[in-house]
Amino acid sequence: MTTPTVTARGAAPTAGVPAATRPRHRRPLARWGFVAPAVLFMLLFFGYPLVRNVVMSFQHYTPKTFFTGEAPLNGFDNWSAVFRDALFGKALWHTLVFTAGSLLGQFCAGLALAVFFTRRFPLNGVLRSLILLPWLVPMVVSGIVWRRILDQDTGVLNSFLDAIGLDGHTPWLTSPHMALLSVILVNIWIGIPFNMVILYGGLQEVPRELYEAAALDGASGWRTFRSITLPTLRPVITVVLVLGFMSTVKILDLILALTDGGPADATQTLGTLTYQNSFVRLDFGAGAVVGNVLILISAVFAVFYLRANRTEGK
C-alpha cells in the first residue's frame, strides 16, 4: 500500500518541473542569449565599418592621420569634389552598363543550361561538374588567364580568329570601345555556373505533373516554358538576380586584373574608383564618398526588391 506524497506549501520547485512552469522572465533572457552573438558580430564587422566610412567621408583624412589621429571635419568638401569630377559620372555609367550586361548574360545563359541539364543523357553529371570550374577558380586568376587569352598580339583568341581567316588583331582590352564589352563577357563567363546551379535546383522543384498536363493539352515547348517554368521559378529568379546584383555592382578584382580601369578610363567603375581614390591617390575621404554611393545604390535596390516581394505576396 502506497501513501500519497504531500508537498509543503512554498517549497522550491524541483528539477523535474516542466519548462512551461518556470519563471517567465527567464525566457526573454534565454532568447537574447542566443541572439546576442549574431548581433555583436553584425555591430562589430558591419555596423562599425559602415558608420566609420560615413564619418570619414566628411573628414580630411590623409596618411598622416594614421600617425597623428587628426582628421578634421571638412563638411561636404569631399562630396562636392567627387561629384564635380567628370570621372565619377563615367564610372557610374560604366557600373550600370557592366552590372546590367553581366546580369542579363549570366541569367540567360545559366537558365538555358539549367533547362538543358534537366534532360537525362550520358555524362550529364560530368558536364555539370566541369561547368562549375569557372566559378571555383579565384576571380583574380580568371582575370589574369583571360588577359592572356585576349591579348591583341599573343592572345589565343586572336590567333584562333587569324587561323580561320577572320580578323586576328582585335584590341579586346586595349581599345576604349572594346574593353568594357570584353570585361562584361569575361564576367558573364565567370557567373554562368552560379546561375545555372541555383536555377537547376529550382527546376527540380517544379512538379512533373504540370508538364504532363501541358503535353496532354498540346502546349508547345515555348508555351510550357512561359506558362509553367518561369512562373514557378519566380522566387528562385529573384534570389539569383539579387545576389548577382550585390556581387556585380561592387566588383573590383576582375577589372583590376584585366584592365586596371583602362584604357583611358573606359572600364572605370565605382569599385575601381573607390580603390584608386583610397589606395592610389591616398584621398581616403573621396574614396569613402564613392563607397557610400555604392552602399546607397545597393540599399535602394534592396528596398525595391523587398517592396516588390511584399506586393507580390499580397
PDB file of C-alpha atoms in Angstrom:
ATOM      1  CA  MET A   1       0.000   0.000   0.000  1.00  0.00           C
ATOM      2  CA  THR A   2       1.440   3.385  -1.089  1.00  0.00           C
ATOM      3  CA  THR A   3       0.895   6.666   0.649  1.00  0.00           C
ATOM      4  CA  PRO A   4       0.453   9.947  -1.276  1.00  0.00           C
ATOM      5  CA  THR A   5       3.321  12.336  -1.104  1.00  0.00           C
ATOM      6  CA  VAL A   6       2.417  15.670   0.395  1.00  0.00           C
ATOM      7  CA  THR A   7       4.322  18.717  -0.800  1.00  0.00           C
ATOM      8  CA  ALA A   8       4.651  21.548   1.644  1.00  0.00           C
ATOM      9  CA  ARG A   9       3.423  24.963   0.663  1.00  0.00           C
ATOM     10  CA  GLY A  10       6.092  27.349  -0.536  1.00  0.00           C
ATOM     11  CA  ALA A  11       8.521  24.535  -1.287  1.00  0.00           C
ATOM     12  CA  ALA A  12      11.002  25.261  -4.083  1.00  0.00           C
ATOM     13  CA  PRO A  13      10.212  23.649  -7.455  1.00  0.00           C
ATOM     14  CA  THR A  14      12.183  20.569  -8.270  1.00  0.00           C
ATOM     15  CA  ALA A  15      14.297  19.922 -11.334  1.00  0.00           C
ATOM     16  CA  GLY A  16      11.512  17.885 -12.847  1.00  0.00           C
ATOM     17  CA  VAL A  17       9.119  20.805 -13.156  1.00  0.00           C
ATOM     18  CA  PRO A  18       8.170  21.374 -16.831  1.00  0.00           C
ATOM     19  CA  ALA A  19       9.742  24.340 -18.593  1.00  0.00           C
ATOM     20  CA  ALA A  20       6.325  25.934 -19.032  1.00  0.00           C
ATOM     21  CA  THR A  21       6.027  26.437 -15.254  1.00  0.00           C
ATOM     22  CA  ARG A  22       9.418  28.124 -14.850  1.00  0.00           C
ATOM     23  CA  PRO A  23       9.572  31.907 -14.246  1.00  0.00           C
ATOM     24  CA  ARG A  24       8.581  33.847 -17.342  1.00  0.00           C
ATOM     25  CA  HIS A  25      11.315  36.449 -17.006  1.00  0.00           C
ATOM     26  CA  ARG A  26      13.938  33.840 -17.887  1.00  0.00           C
ATOM     27  CA  ARG A  27      12.532  33.215 -21.368  1.00  0.00           C
ATOM     28  CA  PRO A  28      13.489  36.634 -22.887  1.00  0.00           C
ATOM     29  CA  LEU A  29      16.929  36.316 -21.345  1.00  0.00           C
ATOM     30  CA  ALA A  30      17.389  32.912 -22.933  1.00  0.00           C
ATOM     31  CA  ARG A  31      16.282  34.234 -26.304  1.00  0.00           C
ATOM     32  CA  TRP A  32      18.648  37.192 -26.128  1.00  0.00           C
ATOM     33  CA  GLY A  33      21.416  34.807 -25.144  1.00  0.00           C
ATOM     34  CA  PHE A  34      21.081  33.055 -28.481  1.00  0.00           C
ATOM     35  CA  VAL A  35      20.699  36.279 -30.490  1.00  0.00           C
ATOM     36  CA  ALA A  36      23.448  38.300 -28.784  1.00  0.00           C
ATOM     37  CA  PRO A  37      26.456  36.699 -30.597  1.00  0.00           C
ATOM     38  CA  ALA A  38      24.922  37.410 -34.007  1.00  0.00           C
ATOM     39  CA  VAL A  39      24.019  40.989 -33.024  1.00  0.00           C
ATOM     40  CA  LEU A  40      27.517  41.588 -31.659  1.00  0.00           C
ATOM     41  CA  PHE A  41      29.066  40.196 -34.844  1.00  0.00           C
ATOM     42  CA  MET A  42      26.897  42.447 -37.043  1.00  0.00           C
ATOM     43  CA  LEU A  43      27.706  45.532 -34.984  1.00  0.00           C
ATOM     44  CA  LEU A  44      31.454  44.905 -34.977  1.00  0.00           C
ATOM     45  CA  PHE A  45      32.005  43.819 -38.568  1.00  0.00           C
ATOM     46  CA  PHE A  46      29.182  45.627 -40.392  1.00  0.00           C
ATOM     47  CA  GLY A  47      27.810  48.425 -38.245  1.00  0.00           C
ATOM     48  CA  TYR A  48      31.105  49.981 -37.134  1.00  0.00           C
ATOM     49  CA  PRO A  49      32.774  49.960 -40.606  1.00  0.00           C
ATOM     50  CA  LEU A  50      29.640  51.452 -42.156  1.00  0.00           C
ATOM     51  CA  VAL A  51      29.430  54.286 -39.612  1.00  0.00           C
ATOM     52  CA  ARG A  52      33.202  54.848 -39.822  1.00  0.00           C
ATOM     53  CA  ASN A  53      33.023  55.103 -43.602  1.00  0.00           C
ATOM     54  CA  VAL A  54      30.214  57.656 -43.438  1.00  0.00           C
ATOM     55  CA  VAL A  55      32.132  59.770 -40.910  1.00  0.00           C
ATOM     56  CA  MET A  56      35.328  59.547 -42.977  1.00  0.00           C
ATOM     57  CA  SER A  57      33.532  60.993 -46.000  1.00  0.00           C
ATOM     58  CA  PHE A  58      33.134  64.262 -44.028  1.00  0.00           C
ATOM     59  CA  GLN A  59      36.760  64.389 -42.844  1.00  0.00           C
ATOM     60  CA  HIS A  60      40.078  65.496 -44.258  1.00  0.00           C
ATOM     61  CA  TYR A  61      41.585  62.028 -43.873  1.00  0.00           C
ATOM     62  CA  THR A  62      45.197  61.642 -45.074  1.00  0.00           C
ATOM     63  CA  PRO A  63      48.043  59.149 -44.495  1.00  0.00           C
ATOM     64  CA  LYS A  64      49.256  61.498 -41.769  1.00  0.00           C
ATOM     65  CA  THR A  65      46.046  60.784 -39.861  1.00  0.00           C
ATOM     66  CA  PHE A  66      47.191  57.222 -39.189  1.00  0.00           C
ATOM     67  CA  PHE A  67      50.087  58.588 -37.132  1.00  0.00           C
ATOM     68  CA  THR A  68      48.607  61.725 -35.581  1.00  0.00           C
ATOM     69  CA  GLY A  69      44.968  60.641 -35.323  1.00  0.00           C
ATOM     70  CA  GLU A  70      43.913  64.096 -36.524  1.00  0.00           C
ATOM     71  CA  ALA A  71      41.190  64.128 -39.174  1.00  0.00           C
ATOM     72  CA  PRO A  72      39.387  67.485 -39.085  1.00  0.00           C
ATOM     73  CA  LEU A  73      35.864  67.744 -40.425  1.00  0.00           C
ATOM     74  CA  ASN A  74      35.593  69.483 -43.781  1.00  0.00           C
ATOM     75  CA  GLY A  75      31.826  69.356 -44.297  1.00  0.00           C
ATOM     76  CA  PHE A  76      30.723  68.436 -47.794  1.00  0.00           C
ATOM     77  CA  ASP A  77      34.053  69.248 -49.462  1.00  0.00           C
ATOM     78  CA  ASN A  78      34.760  65.591 -50.271  1.00  0.00           C
ATOM     79  CA  TRP A  79      31.278  65.067 -51.686  1.00  0.00           C
ATOM     80  CA  SER A  80      31.355  68.173 -53.865  1.00  0.00           C
ATOM     81  CA  ALA A  81      34.839  67.330 -55.152  1.00  0.00           C
ATOM     82  CA  VAL A  82      33.763  63.803 -56.123  1.00  0.00           C
ATOM     83  CA  PHE A  83      30.533  64.908 -57.800  1.00  0.00           C
ATOM     84  CA  ARG A  84      32.334  67.637 -59.767  1.00  0.00           C
ATOM     85  CA  ASP A  85      34.858  65.119 -61.068  1.00  0.00           C
ATOM     86  CA  ALA A  86      33.956  64.041 -64.610  1.00  0.00           C
ATOM     87  CA  LEU A  87      35.441  60.621 -63.896  1.00  0.00           C
ATOM     88  CA  PHE A  88      32.730  59.933 -61.302  1.00  0.00           C
ATOM     89  CA  GLY A  89      29.982  60.285 -63.910  1.00  0.00           C
ATOM     90  CA  LYS A  90      31.811  57.950 -66.289  1.00  0.00           C
ATOM     91  CA  ALA A  91      32.413  55.408 -63.529  1.00  0.00           C
ATOM     92  CA  LEU A  92      28.740  55.495 -62.524  1.00  0.00           C
ATOM     93  CA  TRP A  93      27.615  54.909 -66.123  1.00  0.00           C
ATOM     94  CA  HIS A  94      30.138  52.098 -66.624  1.00  0.00           C
ATOM     95  CA  THR A  95      28.953  50.489 -63.378  1.00  0.00           C
ATOM     96  CA  LEU A  96      25.336  50.498 -64.555  1.00  0.00           C
ATOM     97  CA  VAL A  97      26.220  49.107 -68.000  1.00  0.00           C
ATOM     98  CA  PHE A  98      28.575  46.498 -66.554  1.00  0.00           C
ATOM     99  CA  THR A  99      26.031  45.351 -63.955  1.00  0.00           C
ATOM    100  CA  ALA A 100      23.068  45.207 -66.352  1.00  0.00           C
ATOM    101  CA  GLY A 101      25.037  43.447 -69.107  1.00  0.00           C
ATOM    102  CA  SER A 102      26.569  40.928 -66.726  1.00  0.00           C
ATOM    103  CA  LEU A 103      23.272  40.073 -65.016  1.00  0.00           C
ATOM    104  CA  LEU A 104      21.423  39.674 -68.312  1.00  0.00           C
ATOM    105  CA  GLY A 105      24.102  37.483 -69.885  1.00  0.00           C
ATOM    106  CA  GLN A 106      24.674  35.339 -66.791  1.00  0.00           C
ATOM    107  CA  PHE A 107      20.980  34.771 -66.193  1.00  0.00           C
ATOM    108  CA  CYS A 108      20.047  33.913 -69.787  1.00  0.00           C
ATOM    109  CA  ALA A 109      22.978  31.530 -70.280  1.00  0.00           C
ATOM    110  CA  GLY A 110      22.533  29.996 -66.817  1.00  0.00           C
ATOM    111  CA  LEU A 111      18.806  29.411 -67.363  1.00  0.00           C
ATOM    112  CA  ALA A 112      19.405  27.877 -70.790  1.00  0.00           C
ATOM    113  CA  LEU A 113      21.989  25.473 -69.349  1.00  0.00           C
ATOM    114  CA  ALA A 114      19.771  24.644 -66.360  1.00  0.00           C
ATOM    115  CA  VAL A 115      16.896  23.702 -68.677  1.00  0.00           C
ATOM    116  CA  PHE A 116      19.280  21.729 -70.881  1.00  0.00           C
ATOM    117  CA  PHE A 117      20.638  19.685 -67.980  1.00  0.00           C
ATOM    118  CA  THR A 118      17.176  18.704 -66.748  1.00  0.00           C
ATOM    119  CA  ARG A 119      17.184  16.176 -69.574  1.00  0.00           C
ATOM    120  CA  ARG A 120      18.808  12.844 -68.903  1.00  0.00           C
ATOM    121  CA  PHE A 121      21.695  11.915 -71.160  1.00  0.00           C
ATOM    122  CA  PRO A 122      25.121  10.262 -70.756  1.00  0.00           C
ATOM    123  CA  LEU A 123      27.784  12.314 -68.927  1.00  0.00           C
ATOM    124  CA  ASN A 124      25.190  14.750 -67.643  1.00  0.00           C
ATOM    125  CA  GLY A 125      26.751  14.887 -64.176  1.00  0.00           C
ATOM    126  CA  VAL A 126      30.298  15.126 -65.540  1.00  0.00           C
ATOM    127  CA  LEU A 127      29.457  18.076 -67.766  1.00  0.00           C
ATOM    128  CA  ARG A 128      27.666  19.886 -64.946  1.00  0.00           C
ATOM    129  CA  SER A 129      30.723  19.422 -62.757  1.00  0.00           C
ATOM    130  CA  LEU A 130      33.055  20.799 -65.435  1.00  0.00           C
ATOM    131  CA  ILE A 131      30.886  23.875 -65.954  1.00  0.00           C
ATOM    132  CA  LEU A 132      31.383  24.707 -62.265  1.00  0.00           C
ATOM    133  CA  LEU A 133      35.137  25.219 -62.749  1.00  0.00           C
ATOM    134  CA  PRO A 134      34.981  28.938 -63.708  1.00  0.00           C
ATOM    135  CA  TRP A 135      33.057  29.602 -60.504  1.00  0.00           C
ATOM    136  CA  LEU A 136      35.581  27.737 -58.338  1.00  0.00           C
ATOM    137  CA  VAL A 137      38.676  29.478 -59.707  1.00  0.00           C
ATOM    138  CA  PRO A 138      39.610  32.709 -57.843  1.00  0.00           C
ATOM    139  CA  MET A 139      38.498  35.769 -59.790  1.00  0.00           C
ATOM    140  CA  VAL A 140      41.985  37.253 -59.930  1.00  0.00           C
ATOM    141  CA  VAL A 141      43.291  34.051 -61.512  1.00  0.00           C
ATOM    142  CA  SER A 142      40.452  34.083 -64.035  1.00  0.00           C
ATOM    143  CA  GLY A 143      41.228  37.703 -64.863  1.00  0.00           C
ATOM    144  CA  ILE A 144      44.920  37.007 -65.450  1.00  0.00           C
ATOM    145  CA  VAL A 145      44.142  33.981 -67.655  1.00  0.00           C
ATOM    146  CA  TRP A 146      41.633  35.926 -69.727  1.00  0.00           C
ATOM    147  CA  ARG A 147      44.058  38.821 -70.072  1.00  0.00           C
ATOM    148  CA  ARG A 148      46.486  36.421 -71.746  1.00  0.00           C
ATOM    149  CA  ILE A 149      43.719  34.958 -73.900  1.00  0.00           C
ATOM    150  CA  LEU A 150      42.511  38.392 -75.067  1.00  0.00           C
ATOM    151  CA  ASP A 151      45.957  39.860 -75.682  1.00  0.00           C
ATOM    152  CA  GLN A 152      45.980  41.607 -79.040  1.00  0.00           C
ATOM    153  CA  ASP A 153      49.351  40.297 -80.229  1.00  0.00           C
ATOM    154  CA  THR A 154      49.894  36.946 -78.496  1.00  0.00           C
ATOM    155  CA  GLY A 155      46.414  36.018 -77.287  1.00  0.00           C
ATOM    156  CA  VAL A 156      44.893  32.634 -78.063  1.00  0.00           C
ATOM    157  CA  LEU A 157      41.606  34.154 -79.243  1.00  0.00           C
ATOM    158  CA  ASN A 158      43.176  36.378 -81.892  1.00  0.00           C
ATOM    159  CA  SER A 159      45.432  33.539 -83.015  1.00  0.00           C
ATOM    160  CA  PHE A 160      42.372  31.327 -83.460  1.00  0.00           C
ATOM    161  CA  LEU A 161      40.492  34.035 -85.380  1.00  0.00           C
ATOM    162  CA  ASP A 162      43.520  34.555 -87.598  1.00  0.00           C
ATOM    163  CA  ALA A 163      43.740  30.812 -88.267  1.00  0.00           C
ATOM    164  CA  ILE A 164      40.147  30.614 -89.522  1.00  0.00           C
ATOM    165  CA  GLY A 165      40.541  33.659 -91.750  1.00  0.00           C
ATOM    166  CA  LEU A 166      38.917  36.323 -89.550  1.00  0.00           C
ATOM    167  CA  ASP A 167      40.375  39.489 -88.076  1.00  0.00           C
ATOM    168  CA  GLY A 168      43.067  38.275 -85.701  1.00  0.00           C
ATOM    169  CA  HIS A 169      44.179  41.692 -84.451  1.00  0.00           C
ATOM    170  CA  THR A 170      41.179  42.808 -82.411  1.00  0.00           C
ATOM    171  CA  PRO A 171      42.220  45.036 -79.469  1.00  0.00           C
ATOM    172  CA  TRP A 172      39.951  43.375 -76.921  1.00  0.00           C
ATOM    173  CA  LEU A 173      41.428  45.052 -73.855  1.00  0.00           C
ATOM    174  CA  THR A 174      43.382  47.951 -75.319  1.00  0.00           C
ATOM    175  CA  SER A 175      40.618  49.742 -77.229  1.00  0.00           C
ATOM    176  CA  PRO A 176      38.327  52.148 -75.319  1.00  0.00           C
ATOM    177  CA  HIS A 177      35.441  50.907 -77.462  1.00  0.00           C
ATOM    178  CA  MET A 178      36.052  47.185 -76.832  1.00  0.00           C
ATOM    179  CA  ALA A 179      37.438  46.996 -73.304  1.00  0.00           C
ATOM    180  CA  LEU A 180      34.163  47.339 -71.364  1.00  0.00           C
ATOM    181  CA  LEU A 181      32.425  44.770 -73.581  1.00  0.00           C
ATOM    182  CA  SER A 182      35.329  42.351 -73.100  1.00  0.00           C
ATOM    183  CA  VAL A 183      35.211  42.741 -69.313  1.00  0.00           C
ATOM    184  CA  ILE A 184      31.443  42.122 -69.348  1.00  0.00           C
ATOM    185  CA  LEU A 185      31.873  38.948 -71.419  1.00  0.00           C
ATOM    186  CA  VAL A 186      34.532  37.635 -69.034  1.00  0.00           C
ATOM    187  CA  ASN A 187      32.305  38.345 -66.029  1.00  0.00           C
ATOM    188  CA  ILE A 188      29.416  36.558 -67.752  1.00  0.00           C
ATOM    189  CA  TRP A 189      31.662  33.521 -68.222  1.00  0.00           C
ATOM    190  CA  ILE A 190      32.520  33.567 -64.520  1.00  0.00           C
ATOM    191  CA  GLY A 191      28.924  33.986 -63.311  1.00  0.00           C
ATOM    192  CA  ILE A 192      27.171  31.416 -65.534  1.00  0.00           C
ATOM    193  CA  PRO A 193      27.870  28.421 -63.215  1.00  0.00           C
ATOM    194  CA  PHE A 194      26.323  30.138 -60.171  1.00  0.00           C
ATOM    195  CA  ASN A 195      23.151  30.991 -62.086  1.00  0.00           C
ATOM    196  CA  MET A 196      22.966  27.503 -63.577  1.00  0.00           C
ATOM    197  CA  VAL A 197      23.310  25.727 -60.218  1.00  0.00           C
ATOM    198  CA  ILE A 198      20.655  27.819 -58.438  1.00  0.00           C
ATOM    199  CA  LEU A 199      18.200  27.699 -61.342  1.00  0.00           C
ATOM    200  CA  TYR A 200      18.803  23.972 -61.875  1.00  0.00           C
ATOM    201  CA  GLY A 201      17.922  23.357 -58.225  1.00  0.00           C
ATOM    202  CA  GLY A 202      14.747  25.396 -58.681  1.00  0.00           C
ATOM    203  CA  LEU A 203      13.761  23.389 -61.745  1.00  0.00           C
ATOM    204  CA  GLN A 204      13.947  20.183 -59.720  1.00  0.00           C
ATOM    205  CA  GLU A 205      11.110  21.505 -57.538  1.00  0.00           C
ATOM    206  CA  VAL A 206       8.706  22.065 -60.452  1.00  0.00           C
ATOM    207  CA  PRO A 207       6.030  19.305 -60.298  1.00  0.00           C
ATOM    208  CA  ARG A 208       6.322  16.913 -63.239  1.00  0.00           C
ATOM    209  CA  GLU A 209       2.533  16.647 -63.342  1.00  0.00           C
ATOM    210  CA  LEU A 210       2.307  20.195 -64.689  1.00  0.00           C
ATOM    211  CA  TYR A 211       4.456  19.312 -67.692  1.00  0.00           C
ATOM    212  CA  GLU A 212       2.469  16.140 -68.293  1.00  0.00           C
ATOM    213  CA  ALA A 213      -0.793  18.069 -68.223  1.00  0.00           C
ATOM    214  CA  ALA A 214       0.620  20.666 -70.630  1.00  0.00           C
ATOM    215  CA  ALA A 215       1.750  17.915 -73.008  1.00  0.00           C
ATOM    216  CA  LEU A 216      -1.723  16.358 -72.952  1.00  0.00           C
ATOM    217  CA  ASP A 217      -3.239  19.752 -73.783  1.00  0.00           C
ATOM    218  CA  GLY A 218      -0.909  20.045 -76.774  1.00  0.00           C
ATOM    219  CA  ALA A 219       1.089  23.011 -75.442  1.00  0.00           C
ATOM    220  CA  SER A 220       4.301  23.800 -77.289  1.00  0.00           C
ATOM    221  CA  GLY A 221       7.673  23.833 -75.595  1.00  0.00           C
ATOM    222  CA  TRP A 222       7.829  27.635 -75.547  1.00  0.00           C
ATOM    223  CA  ARG A 223       4.275  27.904 -74.173  1.00  0.00           C
ATOM    224  CA  THR A 224       5.111  25.386 -71.447  1.00  0.00           C
ATOM    225  CA  PHE A 225       8.271  27.282 -70.544  1.00  0.00           C
ATOM    226  CA  ARG A 226       6.465  30.642 -70.445  1.00  0.00           C
ATOM    227  CA  SER A 227       3.347  29.459 -68.582  1.00  0.00           C
ATOM    228  CA  ILE A 228       4.793  26.853 -66.183  1.00  0.00           C
ATOM    229  CA  THR A 229       8.558  27.064 -65.811  1.00  0.00           C
ATOM    230  CA  LEU A 230       9.028  30.829 -65.455  1.00  0.00           C
ATOM    231  CA  PRO A 231       6.124  31.472 -63.019  1.00  0.00           C
ATOM    232  CA  THR A 232       7.197  28.555 -60.831  1.00  0.00           C
ATOM    233  CA  LEU A 233      10.819  29.733 -60.845  1.00  0.00           C
ATOM    234  CA  ARG A 234       9.964  33.335 -59.948  1.00  0.00           C
ATOM    235  CA  PRO A 235      11.172  33.168 -56.294  1.00  0.00           C
ATOM    236  CA  VAL A 236      14.413  31.481 -57.365  1.00  0.00           C
ATOM    237  CA  ILE A 237      14.928  34.007 -60.166  1.00  0.00           C
ATOM    238  CA  THR A 238      14.518  36.834 -57.669  1.00  0.00           C
ATOM    239  CA  VAL A 239      17.180  35.368 -55.387  1.00  0.00           C
ATOM    240  CA  VAL A 240      19.586  34.832 -58.292  1.00  0.00           C
ATOM    241  CA  LEU A 241      19.193  38.397 -59.576  1.00  0.00           C
ATOM    242  CA  VAL A 242      19.527  39.979 -56.129  1.00  0.00           C
ATOM    243  CA  LEU A 243      22.658  38.020 -55.231  1.00  0.00           C
ATOM    244  CA  GLY A 244      24.077  38.645 -58.695  1.00  0.00           C
ATOM    245  CA  PHE A 245      23.461  42.386 -58.400  1.00  0.00           C
ATOM    246  CA  MET A 246      25.097  42.605 -54.979  1.00  0.00           C
ATOM    247  CA  SER A 247      28.228  40.805 -56.165  1.00  0.00           C
ATOM    248  CA  THR A 248      28.479  42.545 -59.559  1.00  0.00           C
ATOM    249  CA  VAL A 249      27.860  46.195 -58.713  1.00  0.00           C
ATOM    250  CA  LYS A 250      30.916  46.354 -56.434  1.00  0.00           C
ATOM    251  CA  ILE A 251      33.267  44.139 -58.451  1.00  0.00           C
ATOM    252  CA  LEU A 252      36.916  45.172 -58.294  1.00  0.00           C
ATOM    253  CA  ASP A 253      39.441  42.354 -58.585  1.00  0.00           C
ATOM    254  CA  LEU A 254      38.378  41.174 -62.049  1.00  0.00           C
ATOM    255  CA  ILE A 255      38.643  44.653 -63.577  1.00  0.00           C
ATOM    256  CA  LEU A 256      41.988  45.303 -61.899  1.00  0.00           C
ATOM    257  CA  ALA A 257      43.361  42.035 -63.269  1.00  0.00           C
ATOM    258  CA  LEU A 258      42.067  42.662 -66.791  1.00  0.00           C
ATOM    259  CA  THR A 259      42.447  46.386 -67.479  1.00  0.00           C
ATOM    260  CA  ASP A 260      43.143  48.220 -64.184  1.00  0.00           C
ATOM    261  CA  GLY A 261      40.341  50.612 -65.132  1.00  0.00           C
ATOM    262  CA  GLY A 262      41.811  51.475 -68.532  1.00  0.00           C
ATOM    263  CA  PRO A 263      42.334  52.146 -71.317  1.00  0.00           C
ATOM    264  CA  ALA A 264      41.546  55.856 -70.945  1.00  0.00           C
ATOM    265  CA  ASP A 265      39.247  55.024 -68.001  1.00  0.00           C
ATOM    266  CA  ALA A 266      36.995  53.014 -70.334  1.00  0.00           C
ATOM    267  CA  THR A 267      36.450  50.320 -67.685  1.00  0.00           C
ATOM    268  CA  GLN A 268      36.484  52.554 -64.635  1.00  0.00           C
ATOM    269  CA  THR A 269      33.637  51.635 -62.274  1.00  0.00           C
ATOM    270  CA  LEU A 270      32.632  52.839 -58.824  1.00  0.00           C
ATOM    271  CA  GLY A 271      34.516  49.911 -57.292  1.00  0.00           C
ATOM    272  CA  THR A 272      37.783  50.700 -59.060  1.00  0.00           C
ATOM    273  CA  LEU A 273      37.308  54.429 -58.424  1.00  0.00           C
ATOM    274  CA  THR A 274      36.972  53.755 -54.702  1.00  0.00           C
ATOM    275  CA  TYR A 275      40.191  51.744 -54.794  1.00  0.00           C
ATOM    276  CA  GLN A 276      42.121  54.372 -56.750  1.00  0.00           C
ATOM    277  CA  ASN A 277      40.950  57.275 -54.593  1.00  0.00           C
ATOM    278  CA  SER A 278      41.803  55.495 -51.354  1.00  0.00           C
ATOM    279  CA  PHE A 279      44.935  53.483 -52.125  1.00  0.00           C
ATOM    280  CA  VAL A 280      46.495  55.106 -55.209  1.00  0.00           C
ATOM    281  CA  ARG A 281      45.794  58.805 -54.655  1.00  0.00           C
ATOM    282  CA  LEU A 282      45.588  58.301 -50.859  1.00  0.00           C
ATOM    283  CA  ASP A 283      42.490  60.510 -50.733  1.00  0.00           C
ATOM    284  CA  PHE A 284      40.574  58.449 -48.187  1.00  0.00           C
ATOM    285  CA  GLY A 285      37.744  60.960 -47.862  1.00  0.00           C
ATOM    286  CA  ALA A 286      36.953  60.799 -51.587  1.00  0.00           C
ATOM    287  CA  GLY A 287      37.219  57.013 -51.505  1.00  0.00           C
ATOM    288  CA  ALA A 288      34.733  56.911 -48.638  1.00  0.00           C
ATOM    289  CA  VAL A 289      32.311  59.089 -50.630  1.00  0.00           C
ATOM    290  CA  VAL A 290      32.315  56.731 -53.619  1.00  0.00           C
ATOM    291  CA  GLY A 291      31.981  53.768 -51.272  1.00  0.00           C
ATOM    292  CA  ASN A 292      28.939  55.385 -49.667  1.00  0.00           C
ATOM    293  CA  VAL A 293      27.399  55.888 -53.108  1.00  0.00           C
ATOM    294  CA  LEU A 294      27.833  52.165 -53.767  1.00  0.00           C
ATOM    295  CA  ILE A 295      26.192  51.361 -50.440  1.00  0.00           C
ATOM    296  CA  LEU A 296      23.311  53.719 -51.256  1.00  0.00           C
ATOM    297  CA  ILE A 297      22.744  52.081 -54.656  1.00  0.00           C
ATOM    298  CA  SER A 298      22.651  48.636 -53.034  1.00  0.00           C
ATOM    299  CA  ALA A 299      20.267  49.871 -50.337  1.00  0.00           C
ATOM    300  CA  VAL A 300      17.866  51.375 -52.896  1.00  0.00           C
ATOM    301  CA  PHE A 301      17.899  48.134 -54.862  1.00  0.00           C
ATOM    302  CA  ALA A 302      17.205  46.154 -51.684  1.00  0.00           C
ATOM    303  CA  VAL A 303      14.263  48.417 -50.785  1.00  0.00           C
ATOM    304  CA  PHE A 304      12.678  47.997 -54.210  1.00  0.00           C
ATOM    305  CA  TYR A 305      13.249  44.235 -54.005  1.00  0.00           C
ATOM    306  CA  LEU A 306      11.585  43.954 -50.587  1.00  0.00           C
ATOM    307  CA  ARG A 307       8.668  46.142 -51.664  1.00  0.00           C
ATOM    308  CA  ALA A 308       8.155  44.104 -54.845  1.00  0.00           C
ATOM    309  CA  ASN A 309       8.189  40.864 -52.840  1.00  0.00           C
ATOM    310  CA  ARG A 310       5.682  42.300 -50.347  1.00  0.00           C
ATOM    311  CA  THR A 311       3.350  43.417 -53.142  1.00  0.00           C
ATOM    312  CA  GLU A 312       3.655  40.058 -54.872  1.00  0.00           C
ATOM    313  CA  GLY A 313       2.889  38.225 -51.647  1.00  0.00           C
ATOM    314  CA  LYS A 314      -0.332  40.175 -51.208  1.00  0.00           C
TER     315      LYS A 314
END
